[in-house]
Amino acid sequence: MARSRRLLAACAAPIGLMCALSTISAFAAPPAGTLTVSFLHPETYTDAAYRSAYGSDRERAQVMNDIRSHFDELAARYLPQGYALSIEVLDVDLAGHFEPWRVRGYDVRIVRDVTWPRMTLRYALRGSDGAVIGSGEQRISDQNFNMGVNVYSQSDRLRYEKAMMDRWFDETVRRRLATRQTGQG
């Protein structure tokens, strides 16, 4: 009797695992569309460094990597399979600034209401048929970045920029996708 229970348990475990995996895959999101993010002339960006007013190439690369990662997350979540989004980042101006009168070595980003985040983007959104759904160059900013609720952690160095990027993605990309999918555009 004990042997038959062990045999039944040994057979049931792989079947249970297969059922669980098939259930998970049934609810998994379909693969996202294609996203391309490029940064044009980052050495000329207004303010794209975490640690100092005149950031090094390495510091700018860190900011650009974080921006690219956030756009990747947005595309994975909202860009349908077969669609393509190309984003060229033309300028970055992070929220806050470094005050030059502070002692060297103590560079601290001071965030005030008048130092809101800004970016200049050029984008092209293409449908699964290759047709351009939307394109343009936009200067995005969030003058009210310090008001209301921000869903990102206070320890996130791009918390204000991410909220601004979320809003741009929602107002520009997701709205165009919704219009196209309902047959209005």
Coordinates of C-alpha atoms in Angstrom, one line a residue:
M1 CA 0.0 0.0 0.0
A2 CA 2.8 2.4 0.9
R3 CA 4.6 1.6 -2.3
S4 CA 1.6 2.4 -4.4
R5 CA 1.2 5.7 -2.7
R6 CA 4.9 6.6 -3.4
L7 CA 4.5 5.6 -7.0
L8 CA 1.3 7.7 -7.3
A9 CA 3.1 10.7 -5.7
A10 CA 6.1 10.3 -8.0
C11 CA 3.8 10.2 -11.1
A12 CA 1.6 13.1 -9.9
A13 CA 4.5 15.5 -9.2
P14 CA 5.6 15.9 -12.9
I15 CA 1.9 16.1 -14.0
G16 CA 1.2 18.8 -11.5
L17 CA 4.3 20.7 -12.6
M18 CA 3.2 20.5 -16.2
C19 CA -0.2 21.7 -15.3
A20 CA 1.2 24.6 -13.3
L21 CA 3.6 25.6 -16.2
S22 CA 0.8 25.4 -18.8
T23 CA -1.4 27.6 -16.6
I24 CA 1.3 30.2 -16.1
S25 CA 2.1 30.3 -19.8
A26 CA -1.6 30.7 -20.6
F27 CA -1.6 33.9 -18.5
A28 CA 1.8 35.2 -19.6
A29 CA 1.8 38.4 -21.6
P30 CA 2.5 38.0 -25.3
P31 CA 6.0 39.1 -26.5
A32 CA 6.3 42.9 -26.8
G33 CA 6.9 44.8 -29.9
T34 CA 10.3 46.1 -30.9
L35 CA 11.8 49.1 -29.2
T36 CA 14.9 51.0 -30.3
V37 CA 16.3 53.7 -28.1
S38 CA 19.3 55.8 -29.2
F39 CA 21.0 58.8 -27.5
L40 CA 22.2 61.5 -29.9
H41 CA 25.2 63.6 -28.8
P42 CA 24.9 62.9 -25.1
E43 CA 28.0 65.1 -24.4
T44 CA 25.8 68.1 -25.2
Y45 CA 22.9 67.1 -22.9
T46 CA 21.9 69.9 -20.5
D47 CA 22.1 67.8 -17.3
A48 CA 22.5 64.0 -17.5
A49 CA 24.7 63.0 -14.6
Y50 CA 23.9 61.7 -11.1
R51 CA 26.9 62.9 -9.2
S52 CA 28.2 66.2 -10.6
A53 CA 27.3 69.2 -12.7
Y54 CA 29.7 68.3 -15.5
G55 CA 29.3 64.5 -15.6
S56 CA 31.8 62.2 -17.2
D57 CA 31.1 59.9 -20.1
R58 CA 30.7 57.1 -17.5
E59 CA 28.1 59.1 -15.5
R60 CA 26.1 60.0 -18.6
A61 CA 26.2 56.3 -19.7
Q62 CA 24.7 55.3 -16.3
V63 CA 21.8 57.8 -16.7
M64 CA 21.3 56.7 -20.4
N65 CA 21.2 53.1 -19.3
D66 CA 18.6 53.8 -16.7
I67 CA 16.5 55.8 -19.2
R68 CA 16.8 53.0 -21.7
S69 CA 15.8 50.4 -19.1
H70 CA 12.7 52.3 -18.2
F71 CA 11.6 52.7 -21.8
D72 CA 12.2 48.9 -22.2
E73 CA 9.9 48.2 -19.3
L74 CA 7.2 50.4 -20.8
A75 CA 7.5 48.8 -24.2
A76 CA 7.4 45.3 -22.7
R77 CA 4.2 46.2 -20.8
Y78 CA 2.3 48.2 -23.5
L79 CA 3.8 47.8 -27.0
P80 CA 1.9 45.0 -28.9
Q81 CA 3.7 42.3 -30.8
G82 CA 4.5 43.3 -34.3
Y83 CA 4.7 47.0 -33.5
A84 CA 7.9 49.0 -33.5
L85 CA 8.8 52.1 -31.6
S86 CA 12.0 54.1 -32.2
I87 CA 13.0 56.8 -29.7
E88 CA 15.9 59.1 -30.2
V89 CA 16.8 61.0 -27.0
L90 CA 18.0 64.5 -28.1
D91 CA 18.4 66.1 -24.6
V92 CA 18.1 65.3 -21.0
D93 CA 17.8 67.7 -18.1
L94 CA 17.3 65.8 -14.8
A95 CA 15.2 67.3 -12.0
G96 CA 17.2 69.5 -9.7
H97 CA 20.7 70.9 -10.2
F98 CA 24.1 71.1 -8.5
E99 CA 24.8 74.4 -6.8
P100 CA 28.3 75.7 -7.8
W101 CA 29.0 77.5 -4.5
R102 CA 29.0 74.2 -2.5
V103 CA 32.4 72.9 -1.5
R104 CA 34.0 70.6 -4.2
G105 CA 33.6 67.0 -3.4
Y106 CA 30.2 67.6 -1.8
D107 CA 28.1 67.7 -5.0
V108 CA 24.5 67.2 -4.0
R109 CA 21.6 67.5 -6.4
I110 CA 19.3 70.1 -5.0
V111 CA 15.7 69.5 -6.1
R112 CA 13.3 72.5 -6.0
D113 CA 10.0 73.3 -7.7
V114 CA 11.7 75.4 -10.3
T115 CA 14.2 72.7 -11.4
W116 CA 11.7 70.3 -13.1
P117 CA 12.8 67.4 -15.3
R118 CA 12.9 67.8 -19.1
M119 CA 13.7 65.7 -22.1
T120 CA 13.6 66.2 -25.9
L121 CA 12.6 63.1 -27.8
R122 CA 12.1 62.2 -31.4
Y123 CA 10.0 59.1 -32.0
A124 CA 8.4 57.0 -34.7
L125 CA 5.7 54.4 -33.9
R126 CA 5.0 51.8 -36.6
G127 CA 2.2 49.3 -36.8
S128 CA 2.5 45.6 -37.6
D129 CA 2.0 46.5 -41.3
G130 CA 5.0 48.9 -41.2
A131 CA 2.9 52.0 -41.6
V132 CA 3.8 55.0 -39.4
I133 CA 1.1 55.5 -36.8
G134 CA 2.8 58.5 -35.2
S135 CA 6.0 60.4 -35.2
G136 CA 7.5 63.7 -34.1
E137 CA 9.8 65.6 -31.9
Q138 CA 8.6 66.5 -28.5
R139 CA 10.0 68.4 -25.6
I140 CA 8.5 66.8 -22.5
S141 CA 8.6 68.2 -19.1
D142 CA 6.8 68.0 -15.8
Q143 CA 6.6 71.4 -14.0
N144 CA 4.4 69.8 -11.3
F145 CA 6.8 66.9 -10.6
N146 CA 7.0 67.8 -6.9
M147 CA 3.2 67.8 -6.4
G148 CA 0.9 64.8 -6.0
V149 CA 1.8 61.2 -5.8
N150 CA 4.9 59.6 -7.4
V151 CA 4.7 55.8 -7.6
Y152 CA 8.5 55.4 -7.6
S153 CA 10.6 55.0 -4.5
Q154 CA 12.4 58.0 -3.1
S155 CA 15.6 56.1 -3.5
D156 CA 15.1 55.9 -7.2
R157 CA 17.4 58.4 -8.8
L158 CA 15.1 58.9 -11.8
R159 CA 11.9 58.9 -9.9
Y160 CA 10.7 62.2 -11.4
E161 CA 11.9 61.5 -14.9
K162 CA 10.3 58.0 -14.9
A163 CA 6.9 59.5 -13.9
M164 CA 7.3 62.0 -16.7
M165 CA 8.3 59.3 -19.2
D166 CA 5.3 57.2 -18.1
R167 CA 3.0 60.1 -18.8
W168 CA 4.6 60.7 -22.2
F169 CA 4.3 57.0 -23.1
D170 CA 0.7 57.0 -22.0
E171 CA -0.3 60.2 -23.8
T172 CA 1.6 59.6 -27.0
V173 CA 2.2 55.9 -27.6
R174 CA -0.7 54.2 -25.8
R175 CA -3.2 56.7 -27.0
R176 CA -2.2 56.2 -30.7
L177 CA -2.3 52.4 -30.2
A178 CA -5.8 52.6 -28.7
T179 CA -7.0 54.9 -31.5
R180 CA -5.6 52.5 -34.1
Q181 CA -7.0 49.4 -32.5
T182 CA -10.5 50.9 -32.3
G183 CA -10.3 51.7 -36.0
Q184 CA -10.3 55.5 -35.6
G185 CA -6.9 56.2 -37.0

